Amino acid sequence: MLPALFALTLFLSACLVFVVQPVAGKELLPLAGGTPAVWTTCLLFFQAVLLVGYGYADRLTRLPPHRQVRWHLLLGGLALTLVLTIRPNPDWIPVASDYPIFGLIAFLTVWIGMPFFFLSATAPLLQRWFTTTGHRSGSDPYFLYAASNAGSLIGLLGYPFVIEPLLTLPDQFTDWLIGYAGLLLLMTACAATIRTTASHQESQPAPPTPLSDRDSAKEDSDSGPTTHVLVPTVPPSEGPPTEAPPSRWQLGKWVALAALPSSFLMSATTHLTTDIAPVPLLWVVPLALYLLSFIIVFARWPDRARLVIGRTVPMLILFLTVALLTRATEPLLIVAGIHLFALLGVSLLCHGELAADRPAPRFLTTFYLALSVGGVVGGLVNALLAPILFARLGLLEYPLAIVLIGLIRPEIGKGLVPLRFSRRDGVWLLVFVGLVAGLVWQIPEWVSLPRMTNAPEQLIVRLLRSGLMFGLPAVVAFALVRNPARFAVCLLVLFLAGFCDTGPHGETLLTSRNFFGTLRVVHSSDGRFVQLVHGTTTHGQQPVDTHGPPPPSTYYSPTGPAGRLLTHLPPARRQRVALVGLGVGALAAYAEPGEHWTYYEIDPAVVRIARDSGYFTFLHEARGTVDIILGDARRQLALAPDGRFDLIVLDAFSSDAIPVHLLTQEAFALYSRKLAPHGVLAFHLSNRYLDLPPLVARLAANAEPPFSLWLDDDFVSDRERAEGKYPSTWVVLARDPRDLGPVAADRRWQRLRATAGPIWTDTFSNLLSVWKVPNP
């Protein structure tokens, strides 16, 4: 039962690793603000600790096994003691700083750094210890890596679907500590097995030469009934792991093969959740497929499977290339499936090569250290370097990763196909470049893209045009797939040609990318508006030919809920206004002389575009005084005097990654304190996937004193949509209906009553509880 014991211990260790990361992130949100920088900092912290833990494991394995066990279990007990006795100070995280990175790292290090460091080193150490047990599978313990990744997968899926809906944050951490203590007990059992097996081996004669499977079965049948333990064995075609120490070239190859799918994963996730379907929790699916590939290849990955994947991946990445170049977003299932299947294929290809090239068990920790370095490199490229290097180019690391994947092709019984580029390949490349250049130059002339308002017709014409421009060269590129270098260069040529085509939102005027995402200023497809776009979400627009103050449109049209609210609200309720979320500043068109409006915006790029780009003039043309405070709204609002604002407008919930910490009971109490005695709250709750008004109603009913609510779920006709108006959902709250003036008497505003359901707090929130049920 040794494999089962070690597999269970590895499973629990990996599960604890993947559960503690979202727990730590949710703990920090109310302290540091719900900024993407918080999640990025957490991700980099955990990746760095994982790398250090693998390095520690590599050094520790140079000691005798009994000393390894002693030191590591001592470290685990010390880490548990520190967590139970020391609590970091929230004051370490600066409140008024735009870059609380060092405070966040200090908080995480003191709070959870030691346990995570212990867990990070546990997986490679347990596999290394298994080789000292004398078990017949000890000569190749890499199958245990599948159990480790299965634990990661269960932890990943279990948190949003099981743990988060059922437990508060303190209960989650308490149960995690119980699981951590259970892991220490299991590791102690593993350690006792190592010592017992070692002493038993010392008293036994040398083991006989291992028998083949056929001879072993014959001996078992001759000697009577025997109890069998089913464990994976190495397929004969693979052979044992190499006994030679890894060279520098091999170490570099391991790092590269681990970095490519890591970067590909982050790129695919970003593209899916911003440009394809901004669905909350969609990021779970790509990460689950990434982990699944580890489980598959390290549970034994024969050469035949390597060959099949090697021939399939070029086809998958060609489909993906065409999808990216044509800016395809519909049909949703097909387009998302192309990205997800390509990610799975790429992960199986790269991780399969790693599994096939695994070293002897005594170099196991070095192998995992190289994999960890590759994962960190891929994460750093996407999280830190790409936003700086490609600030004006968008998600360029995704095409670059696809081109590099085109260079990887396995050979049966060997490593990768060597890269060669002959003179004949150069001729083929020149022909390919000529074909692509001719199509990109001529197709727009043959298939023009008229300025039309009929969306389906616009989509058909665009797909036809882009399909001819890039689909035909993709077929030619696949015909040249036998040479990986030639194929990769063809992919590069295709992506370079893609810069000549406009996107589905029209001509791109400006691209700005930072840690908060990629923003684009574009001409609308009909050419009438300049729009600010993030992924598939339009955050505001302005007519191209505007004389004087521009009229607000999209969610802020004068005939929509926002326009009617700000027009009919009594003047006393508008003197001092706080607005969470800037966009293009369209709401500033309603500011009157003598009024003081304060925007709270977290993304500096949004501020620059709305105020200084020259594309949008709402802020410059505003008749009232308009200020902008940069930073997380909840953190910055807490610094304002109590009772300061007559109206607070929260407009930060239209995208997929809604700031959960702005919809908790504690956040609602903050808004109540900052409102004047007769102040009004307004929430813009338009969201394609989340039904947020019932949650706000429950928060208002539990406030002290409670608020009354009115809901306006606006309908937009085809004529209004053509004029730039979007449907929107707004909720307005007041302690006394008389504070709303004519708004309360407007029949388009319906009273909203609280219904039974959970209330979000800083220690409990669950997106599944507010998921919209699709209409049949």
mmCIF file with all atom_site columns, C-alpha atoms in Angstrom, residues 364-539:
data_model
loop_
_atom_site.group_PDB
_atom_site.id
_atom_site.type_symbol
_atom_site.label_atom_id
_atom_site.label_alt_id
_atom_site.label_comp_id
_atom_site.label_asym_id
_atom_site.label_entity_id
_atom_site.label_seq_id
_atom_site.pdbx_PDB_ins_code
_atom_site.Cartn_x
_atom_site.Cartn_y
_atom_site.Cartn_z
_atom_site.occupancy
_atom_site.B_iso_or_equiv
_atom_site.pdbx_formal_charge
_atom_site.auth_seq_id
_atom_site.auth_comp_id
_atom_site.auth_asym_id
_atom_site.auth_atom_id
_atom_site.pdbx_PDB_model_num
ATOM 1   C CA . LEU A 1 364 ? 14.078  14.412 -9.542  1.00 0.00 ? 364 LEU A CA 1
ATOM 2   C CA . THR A 1 365 ? 14.224  17.588 -7.458  1.00 0.00 ? 365 THR A CA 1
ATOM 3   C CA . THR A 1 366 ? 16.430  19.282 -10.046 1.00 0.00 ? 366 THR A CA 1
ATOM 4   C CA . PHE A 1 367 ? 13.855  18.373 -12.690 1.00 0.00 ? 367 PHE A CA 1
ATOM 5   C CA . TYR A 1 368 ? 10.993  19.907 -10.710 1.00 0.00 ? 368 TYR A CA 1
ATOM 6   C CA . LEU A 1 369 ? 13.095  22.970 -9.918  1.00 0.00 ? 369 LEU A CA 1
ATOM 7   C CA . ALA A 1 370 ? 13.569  23.536 -13.653 1.00 0.00 ? 370 ALA A CA 1
ATOM 8   C CA . LEU A 1 371 ? 9.819   23.129 -14.207 1.00 0.00 ? 371 LEU A CA 1
ATOM 9   C CA . SER A 1 372 ? 9.159   25.682 -11.469 1.00 0.00 ? 372 SER A CA 1
ATOM 10  C CA . VAL A 1 373 ? 11.619  28.134 -13.018 1.00 0.00 ? 373 VAL A CA 1
ATOM 11  C CA . GLY A 1 374 ? 9.832   27.736 -16.348 1.00 0.00 ? 374 GLY A CA 1
ATOM 12  C CA . GLY A 1 375 ? 6.438   28.363 -14.767 1.00 0.00 ? 375 GLY A CA 1
ATOM 13  C CA . VAL A 1 376 ? 7.731   31.510 -13.081 1.00 0.00 ? 376 VAL A CA 1
ATOM 14  C CA . VAL A 1 377 ? 9.342   32.731 -16.309 1.00 0.00 ? 377 VAL A CA 1
ATOM 15  C CA . GLY A 1 378 ? 6.076   32.261 -18.216 1.00 0.00 ? 378 GLY A CA 1
ATOM 16  C CA . GLY A 1 379 ? 4.153   34.074 -15.483 1.00 0.00 ? 379 GLY A CA 1
ATOM 17  C CA . LEU A 1 380 ? 6.627   36.957 -15.306 1.00 0.00 ? 380 LEU A CA 1
ATOM 18  C CA . VAL A 1 381 ? 6.567   37.430 -19.079 1.00 0.00 ? 381 VAL A CA 1
ATOM 19  C CA . ASN A 1 382 ? 2.776   37.770 -19.126 1.00 0.00 ? 382 ASN A CA 1
ATOM 20  C CA . ALA A 1 383 ? 2.198   39.541 -15.807 1.00 0.00 ? 383 ALA A CA 1
ATOM 21  C CA . LEU A 1 384 ? 5.115   41.981 -15.731 1.00 0.00 ? 384 LEU A CA 1
ATOM 22  C CA . LEU A 1 385 ? 7.077   42.233 -18.973 1.00 0.00 ? 385 LEU A CA 1
ATOM 23  C CA . ALA A 1 386 ? 4.326   42.066 -21.604 1.00 0.00 ? 386 ALA A CA 1
ATOM 24  C CA . PRO A 1 387 ? 2.246   44.984 -20.225 1.00 0.00 ? 387 PRO A CA 1
ATOM 25  C CA . ILE A 1 388 ? 5.395   47.138 -20.414 1.00 0.00 ? 388 ILE A CA 1
ATOM 26  C CA . LEU A 1 389 ? 6.895   45.891 -23.691 1.00 0.00 ? 389 LEU A CA 1
ATOM 27  C CA . PHE A 1 390 ? 3.580   45.650 -25.560 1.00 0.00 ? 390 PHE A CA 1
ATOM 28  C CA . ALA A 1 391 ? 1.842   48.656 -23.987 1.00 0.00 ? 391 ALA A CA 1
ATOM 29  C CA . ARG A 1 392 ? 0.759   49.938 -27.425 1.00 0.00 ? 392 ARG A CA 1
ATOM 30  C CA . LEU A 1 393 ? 0.288   46.557 -29.114 1.00 0.00 ? 393 LEU A CA 1
ATOM 31  C CA . GLY A 1 394 ? -2.196  44.645 -26.947 1.00 0.00 ? 394 GLY A CA 1
ATOM 32  C CA . LEU A 1 395 ? -1.932  40.925 -26.152 1.00 0.00 ? 395 LEU A CA 1
ATOM 33  C CA . LEU A 1 396 ? 1.061   40.301 -28.417 1.00 0.00 ? 396 LEU A CA 1
ATOM 34  C CA . GLU A 1 397 ? 2.482   37.509 -26.222 1.00 0.00 ? 397 GLU A CA 1
ATOM 35  C CA . TYR A 1 398 ? -0.345  35.211 -27.369 1.00 0.00 ? 398 TYR A CA 1
ATOM 36  C CA . PRO A 1 399 ? 0.716   35.194 -31.070 1.00 0.00 ? 399 PRO A CA 1
ATOM 37  C CA . LEU A 1 400 ? 4.374   34.939 -30.066 1.00 0.00 ? 400 LEU A CA 1
ATOM 38  C CA . ALA A 1 401 ? 3.640   31.857 -27.949 1.00 0.00 ? 401 ALA A CA 1
ATOM 39  C CA . ILE A 1 402 ? 1.773   30.289 -30.893 1.00 0.00 ? 402 ILE A CA 1
ATOM 40  C CA . VAL A 1 403 ? 4.740   30.894 -33.206 1.00 0.00 ? 403 VAL A CA 1
ATOM 41  C CA . LEU A 1 404 ? 7.142   29.288 -30.711 1.00 0.00 ? 404 LEU A CA 1
ATOM 42  C CA . ILE A 1 405 ? 4.822   26.302 -30.293 1.00 0.00 ? 405 ILE A CA 1
ATOM 43  C CA . GLY A 1 406 ? 5.081   25.782 -34.043 1.00 0.00 ? 406 GLY A CA 1
ATOM 44  C CA . LEU A 1 407 ? 8.761   24.935 -33.555 1.00 0.00 ? 407 LEU A CA 1
ATOM 45  C CA . ILE A 1 408 ? 8.039   21.938 -31.306 1.00 0.00 ? 408 ILE A CA 1
ATOM 46  C CA . ARG A 1 409 ? 7.544   18.596 -33.014 1.00 0.00 ? 409 ARG A CA 1
ATOM 47  C CA . PRO A 1 410 ? 8.330   15.221 -31.354 1.00 0.00 ? 410 PRO A CA 1
ATOM 48  C CA . GLU A 1 411 ? 9.941   12.247 -33.058 1.00 0.00 ? 411 GLU A CA 1
ATOM 49  C CA . ILE A 1 412 ? 9.240   8.589  -32.250 1.00 0.00 ? 412 ILE A CA 1
ATOM 50  C CA . GLY A 1 413 ? 11.907  7.169  -29.978 1.00 0.00 ? 413 GLY A CA 1
ATOM 51  C CA . LYS A 1 414 ? 13.786  10.494 -30.020 1.00 0.00 ? 414 LYS A CA 1
ATOM 52  C CA . GLY A 1 415 ? 13.448  13.999 -28.723 1.00 0.00 ? 415 GLY A CA 1
ATOM 53  C CA . LEU A 1 416 ? 12.280  16.933 -30.829 1.00 0.00 ? 416 LEU A CA 1
ATOM 54  C CA . VAL A 1 417 ? 12.610  17.325 -34.582 1.00 0.00 ? 417 VAL A CA 1
ATOM 55  C CA . PRO A 1 418 ? 15.748  19.433 -35.217 1.00 0.00 ? 418 PRO A CA 1
ATOM 56  C CA . LEU A 1 419 ? 15.219  22.882 -36.693 1.00 0.00 ? 419 LEU A CA 1
ATOM 57  C CA . ARG A 1 420 ? 16.490  23.207 -40.264 1.00 0.00 ? 420 ARG A CA 1
ATOM 58  C CA . PHE A 1 421 ? 15.899  25.930 -42.822 1.00 0.00 ? 421 PHE A CA 1
ATOM 59  C CA . SER A 1 422 ? 17.261  25.260 -46.323 1.00 0.00 ? 422 SER A CA 1
ATOM 60  C CA . ARG A 1 423 ? 17.398  27.356 -49.472 1.00 0.00 ? 423 ARG A CA 1
ATOM 61  C CA . ARG A 1 424 ? 14.362  25.487 -50.764 1.00 0.00 ? 424 ARG A CA 1
ATOM 62  C CA . ASP A 1 425 ? 12.466  26.480 -47.644 1.00 0.00 ? 425 ASP A CA 1
ATOM 63  C CA . GLY A 1 426 ? 13.414  30.088 -48.358 1.00 0.00 ? 426 GLY A CA 1
ATOM 64  C CA . VAL A 1 427 ? 11.817  29.846 -51.806 1.00 0.00 ? 427 VAL A CA 1
ATOM 65  C CA . TRP A 1 428 ? 8.618   28.449 -50.301 1.00 0.00 ? 428 TRP A CA 1
ATOM 66  C CA . LEU A 1 429 ? 8.619   31.264 -47.758 1.00 0.00 ? 429 LEU A CA 1
ATOM 67  C CA . LEU A 1 430 ? 8.944   33.938 -50.462 1.00 0.00 ? 430 LEU A CA 1
ATOM 68  C CA . VAL A 1 431 ? 5.991   32.410 -52.311 1.00 0.00 ? 431 VAL A CA 1
ATOM 69  C CA . PHE A 1 432 ? 3.992   32.369 -49.070 1.00 0.00 ? 432 PHE A CA 1
ATOM 70  C CA . VAL A 1 433 ? 4.826   36.003 -48.279 1.00 0.00 ? 433 VAL A CA 1
ATOM 71  C CA . GLY A 1 434 ? 3.762   37.026 -51.784 1.00 0.00 ? 434 GLY A CA 1
ATOM 72  C CA . LEU A 1 435 ? 0.470   35.152 -51.444 1.00 0.00 ? 435 LEU A CA 1
ATOM 73  C CA . VAL A 1 436 ? -0.320  36.724 -48.066 1.00 0.00 ? 436 VAL A CA 1
ATOM 74  C CA . ALA A 1 437 ? 0.656   40.227 -49.224 1.00 0.00 ? 437 ALA A CA 1
ATOM 75  C CA . GLY A 1 438 ? -1.498  39.919 -52.349 1.00 0.00 ? 438 GLY A CA 1
ATOM 76  C CA . LEU A 1 439 ? -4.528  38.716 -50.438 1.00 0.00 ? 439 LEU A CA 1
ATOM 77  C CA . VAL A 1 440 ? -4.211  41.361 -47.709 1.00 0.00 ? 440 VAL A CA 1
ATOM 78  C CA . TRP A 1 441 ? -3.871  44.047 -50.375 1.00 0.00 ? 441 TRP A CA 1
ATOM 79  C CA . GLN A 1 442 ? -6.620  42.882 -52.732 1.00 0.00 ? 442 GLN A CA 1
ATOM 80  C CA . ILE A 1 443 ? -9.319  41.307 -50.568 1.00 0.00 ? 443 ILE A CA 1
ATOM 81  C CA . PRO A 1 444 ? -10.364 44.609 -48.914 1.00 0.00 ? 444 PRO A CA 1
ATOM 82  C CA . GLU A 1 445 ? -10.868 46.008 -52.425 1.00 0.00 ? 445 GLU A CA 1
ATOM 83  C CA . TRP A 1 446 ? -12.912 43.026 -53.609 1.00 0.00 ? 446 TRP A CA 1
ATOM 84  C CA . VAL A 1 447 ? -14.977 42.618 -50.413 1.00 0.00 ? 447 VAL A CA 1
ATOM 85  C CA . SER A 1 448 ? -15.584 46.088 -48.999 1.00 0.00 ? 448 SER A CA 1
ATOM 86  C CA . LEU A 1 449 ? -16.827 46.581 -45.465 1.00 0.00 ? 449 LEU A CA 1
ATOM 87  C CA . PRO A 1 450 ? -19.681 49.105 -45.674 1.00 0.00 ? 450 PRO A CA 1
ATOM 88  C CA . ARG A 1 451 ? -20.813 51.194 -42.734 1.00 0.00 ? 451 ARG A CA 1
ATOM 89  C CA . MET A 1 452 ? -24.019 49.400 -41.846 1.00 0.00 ? 452 MET A CA 1
ATOM 90  C CA . THR A 1 453 ? -26.083 49.114 -38.710 1.00 0.00 ? 453 THR A CA 1
ATOM 91  C CA . ASN A 1 454 ? -27.293 45.576 -39.383 1.00 0.00 ? 454 ASN A CA 1
ATOM 92  C CA . ALA A 1 455 ? -25.096 43.573 -36.991 1.00 0.00 ? 455 ALA A CA 1
ATOM 93  C CA . PRO A 1 456 ? -25.634 40.097 -38.553 1.00 0.00 ? 456 PRO A CA 1
ATOM 94  C CA . GLU A 1 457 ? -24.896 41.406 -42.041 1.00 0.00 ? 457 GLU A CA 1
ATOM 95  C CA . GLN A 1 458 ? -21.819 43.221 -40.739 1.00 0.00 ? 458 GLN A CA 1
ATOM 96  C CA . LEU A 1 459 ? -20.583 39.993 -39.112 1.00 0.00 ? 459 LEU A CA 1
ATOM 97  C CA . ILE A 1 460 ? -21.085 37.934 -42.292 1.00 0.00 ? 460 ILE A CA 1
ATOM 98  C CA . VAL A 1 461 ? -19.200 40.419 -44.454 1.00 0.00 ? 461 VAL A CA 1
ATOM 99  C CA . ARG A 1 462 ? -16.354 40.669 -41.938 1.00 0.00 ? 462 ARG A CA 1
ATOM 100 C CA . LEU A 1 463 ? -15.970 36.895 -41.647 1.00 0.00 ? 463 LEU A CA 1
ATOM 101 C CA . LEU A 1 464 ? -15.985 36.516 -45.432 1.00 0.00 ? 464 LEU A CA 1
ATOM 102 C CA . ARG A 1 465 ? -13.381 39.218 -45.840 1.00 0.00 ? 465 ARG A CA 1
ATOM 103 C CA . SER A 1 466 ? -11.090 38.018 -43.052 1.00 0.00 ? 466 SER A CA 1
ATOM 104 C CA . GLY A 1 467 ? -11.576 34.357 -44.005 1.00 0.00 ? 467 GLY A CA 1
ATOM 105 C CA . LEU A 1 468 ? -10.335 34.993 -47.535 1.00 0.00 ? 468 LEU A CA 1
ATOM 106 C CA . MET A 1 469 ? -7.434  37.083 -46.257 1.00 0.00 ? 469 MET A CA 1
ATOM 107 C CA . PHE A 1 470 ? -6.195  34.563 -43.696 1.00 0.00 ? 470 PHE A CA 1
ATOM 108 C CA . GLY A 1 471 ? -7.995  31.266 -44.268 1.00 0.00 ? 471 GLY A CA 1
ATOM 109 C CA . LEU A 1 472 ? -6.406  30.577 -47.662 1.00 0.00 ? 472 LEU A CA 1
ATOM 110 C CA . PRO A 1 473 ? -2.824  31.267 -46.431 1.00 0.00 ? 473 PRO A CA 1
ATOM 111 C CA . ALA A 1 474 ? -3.512  29.041 -43.412 1.00 0.00 ? 474 ALA A CA 1
ATOM 112 C CA . VAL A 1 475 ? -4.256  26.127 -45.753 1.00 0.00 ? 475 VAL A CA 1
ATOM 113 C CA . VAL A 1 476 ? -0.950  26.732 -47.559 1.00 0.00 ? 476 VAL A CA 1
ATOM 114 C CA . ALA A 1 477 ? 0.886   26.954 -44.226 1.00 0.00 ? 477 ALA A CA 1
ATOM 115 C CA . PHE A 1 478 ? -0.488  23.569 -43.214 1.00 0.00 ? 478 PHE A CA 1
ATOM 116 C CA . ALA A 1 479 ? 0.874   22.092 -46.440 1.00 0.00 ? 479 ALA A CA 1
ATOM 117 C CA . LEU A 1 480 ? 4.351   23.227 -45.270 1.00 0.00 ? 480 LEU A CA 1
ATOM 118 C CA . VAL A 1 481 ? 3.959   21.755 -41.784 1.00 0.00 ? 481 VAL A CA 1
ATOM 119 C CA . ARG A 1 482 ? 6.537   18.957 -42.145 1.00 0.00 ? 482 ARG A CA 1
ATOM 120 C CA . ASN A 1 483 ? 9.362   21.401 -41.410 1.00 0.00 ? 483 ASN A CA 1
ATOM 121 C CA . PRO A 1 484 ? 8.777   23.023 -37.969 1.00 0.00 ? 484 PRO A CA 1
ATOM 122 C CA . ALA A 1 485 ? 10.996  26.057 -38.673 1.00 0.00 ? 485 ALA A CA 1
ATOM 123 C CA . ARG A 1 486 ? 9.259   26.756 -41.982 1.00 0.00 ? 486 ARG A CA 1
ATOM 124 C CA . PHE A 1 487 ? 5.832   26.298 -40.387 1.00 0.00 ? 487 PHE A CA 1
ATOM 125 C CA . ALA A 1 488 ? 6.648   28.692 -37.520 1.00 0.00 ? 488 ALA A CA 1
ATOM 126 C CA . VAL A 1 489 ? 7.870   31.364 -39.921 1.00 0.00 ? 489 VAL A CA 1
ATOM 127 C CA . CYS A 1 490 ? 4.606   31.043 -41.881 1.00 0.00 ? 490 CYS A CA 1
ATOM 128 C CA . LEU A 1 491 ? 2.672   31.619 -38.661 1.00 0.00 ? 491 LEU A CA 1
ATOM 129 C CA . LEU A 1 492 ? 4.770   34.705 -37.972 1.00 0.00 ? 492 LEU A CA 1
ATOM 130 C CA . VAL A 1 493 ? 4.033   36.069 -41.450 1.00 0.00 ? 493 VAL A CA 1
ATOM 131 C CA . LEU A 1 494 ? 0.306   35.532 -40.895 1.00 0.00 ? 494 LEU A CA 1
ATOM 132 C CA . PHE A 1 495 ? 0.325   37.457 -37.632 1.00 0.00 ? 495 PHE A CA 1
ATOM 133 C CA . LEU A 1 496 ? 2.312   40.295 -39.150 1.00 0.00 ? 496 LEU A CA 1
ATOM 134 C CA . ALA A 1 497 ? -0.282  40.524 -41.904 1.00 0.00 ? 497 ALA A CA 1
ATOM 135 C CA . GLY A 1 498 ? -3.033  40.586 -39.272 1.00 0.00 ? 498 GLY A CA 1
ATOM 136 C CA . PHE A 1 499 ? -1.967  44.075 -38.203 1.00 0.00 ? 499 PHE A CA 1
ATOM 137 C CA . CYS A 1 500 ? -3.353  45.331 -41.520 1.00 0.00 ? 500 CYS A CA 1
ATOM 138 C CA . ASP A 1 501 ? -6.921  44.322 -40.663 1.00 0.00 ? 501 ASP A CA 1
ATOM 139 C CA . THR A 1 502 ? -9.256  46.363 -38.467 1.00 0.00 ? 502 THR A CA 1
ATOM 140 C CA . GLY A 1 503 ? -11.003 44.734 -35.512 1.00 0.00 ? 503 GLY A CA 1
ATOM 141 C CA . PRO A 1 504 ? -14.725 44.098 -35.011 1.00 0.00 ? 504 PRO A CA 1
ATOM 142 C CA . HIS A 1 505 ? -15.109 47.411 -33.181 1.00 0.00 ? 505 HIS A CA 1
ATOM 143 C CA . GLY A 1 506 ? -13.715 49.328 -36.111 1.00 0.00 ? 506 GLY A CA 1
ATOM 144 C CA . GLU A 1 507 ? -10.459 51.147 -36.705 1.00 0.00 ? 507 GLU A CA 1
ATOM 145 C CA . THR A 1 508 ? -8.228  51.258 -33.621 1.00 0.00 ? 508 THR A CA 1
ATOM 146 C CA . LEU A 1 509 ? -7.107  54.797 -32.807 1.00 0.00 ? 509 LEU A CA 1
ATOM 147 C CA . LEU A 1 510 ? -5.252  54.145 -29.556 1.00 0.00 ? 510 LEU A CA 1
ATOM 148 C CA . THR A 1 511 ? -4.154  51.109 -27.557 1.00 0.00 ? 511 THR A CA 1
ATOM 149 C CA . SER A 1 512 ? -3.112  51.374 -23.927 1.00 0.00 ? 512 SER A CA 1
ATOM 150 C CA . ARG A 1 513 ? -2.118  48.407 -21.799 1.00 0.00 ? 513 ARG A CA 1
ATOM 151 C CA . ASN A 1 514 ? -1.065  48.154 -18.170 1.00 0.00 ? 514 ASN A CA 1
ATOM 152 C CA . PHE A 1 515 ? -1.568  45.835 -15.195 1.00 0.00 ? 515 PHE A CA 1
ATOM 153 C CA . PHE A 1 516 ? -5.320  46.478 -15.282 1.00 0.00 ? 516 PHE A CA 1
ATOM 154 C CA . GLY A 1 517 ? -5.839  45.266 -18.853 1.00 0.00 ? 517 GLY A CA 1
ATOM 155 C CA . THR A 1 518 ? -5.827  46.494 -22.437 1.00 0.00 ? 518 THR A CA 1
ATOM 156 C CA . LEU A 1 519 ? -7.902  49.523 -23.406 1.00 0.00 ? 519 LEU A CA 1
ATOM 157 C CA . ARG A 1 520 ? -8.591  50.549 -26.997 1.00 0.00 ? 520 ARG A CA 1
ATOM 158 C CA . VAL A 1 521 ? -10.041 53.710 -28.432 1.00 0.00 ? 521 VAL A CA 1
ATOM 159 C CA . VAL A 1 522 ? -11.773 52.764 -31.695 1.00 0.00 ? 522 VAL A CA 1
ATOM 160 C CA . HIS A 1 523 ? -14.094 54.064 -34.343 1.00 0.00 ? 523 HIS A CA 1
ATOM 161 C CA . SER A 1 524 ? -17.405 52.207 -34.185 1.00 0.00 ? 524 SER A CA 1
ATOM 162 C CA . SER A 1 525 ? -18.149 49.924 -37.119 1.00 0.00 ? 525 SER A CA 1
ATOM 163 C CA . ASP A 1 526 ? -20.582 52.472 -38.571 1.00 0.00 ? 526 ASP A CA 1
ATOM 164 C CA . GLY A 1 527 ? -18.024 55.264 -38.153 1.00 0.00 ? 527 GLY A CA 1
ATOM 165 C CA . ARG A 1 528 ? -20.336 57.514 -36.122 1.00 0.00 ? 528 ARG A CA 1
ATOM 166 C CA . PHE A 1 529 ? -18.774 57.154 -32.666 1.00 0.00 ? 529 PHE A CA 1
ATOM 167 C CA . VAL A 1 530 ? -15.429 57.034 -30.932 1.00 0.00 ? 530 VAL A CA 1
ATOM 168 C CA . GLN A 1 531 ? -15.576 54.297 -28.284 1.00 0.00 ? 531 GLN A CA 1
ATOM 169 C CA . LEU A 1 532 ? -13.530 53.164 -25.290 1.00 0.00 ? 532 LEU A CA 1
ATOM 170 C CA . VAL A 1 533 ? -13.419 49.371 -25.339 1.00 0.00 ? 533 VAL A CA 1
ATOM 171 C CA . HIS A 1 534 ? -12.023 46.813 -22.897 1.00 0.00 ? 534 HIS A CA 1
ATOM 172 C CA . GLY A 1 535 ? -12.373 43.352 -24.390 1.00 0.00 ? 535 GLY A CA 1
ATOM 173 C CA . THR A 1 536 ? -16.029 43.003 -25.380 1.00 0.00 ? 536 THR A CA 1
ATOM 174 C CA . THR A 1 537 ? -17.240 45.715 -22.984 1.00 0.00 ? 537 THR A CA 1
ATOM 175 C CA . THR A 1 538 ? -17.805 49.268 -24.232 1.00 0.00 ? 538 THR A CA 1
ATOM 176 C CA . HIS A 1 539 ? -17.121 51.742 -21.428 1.00 0.00 ? 539 HIS A CA 1
#
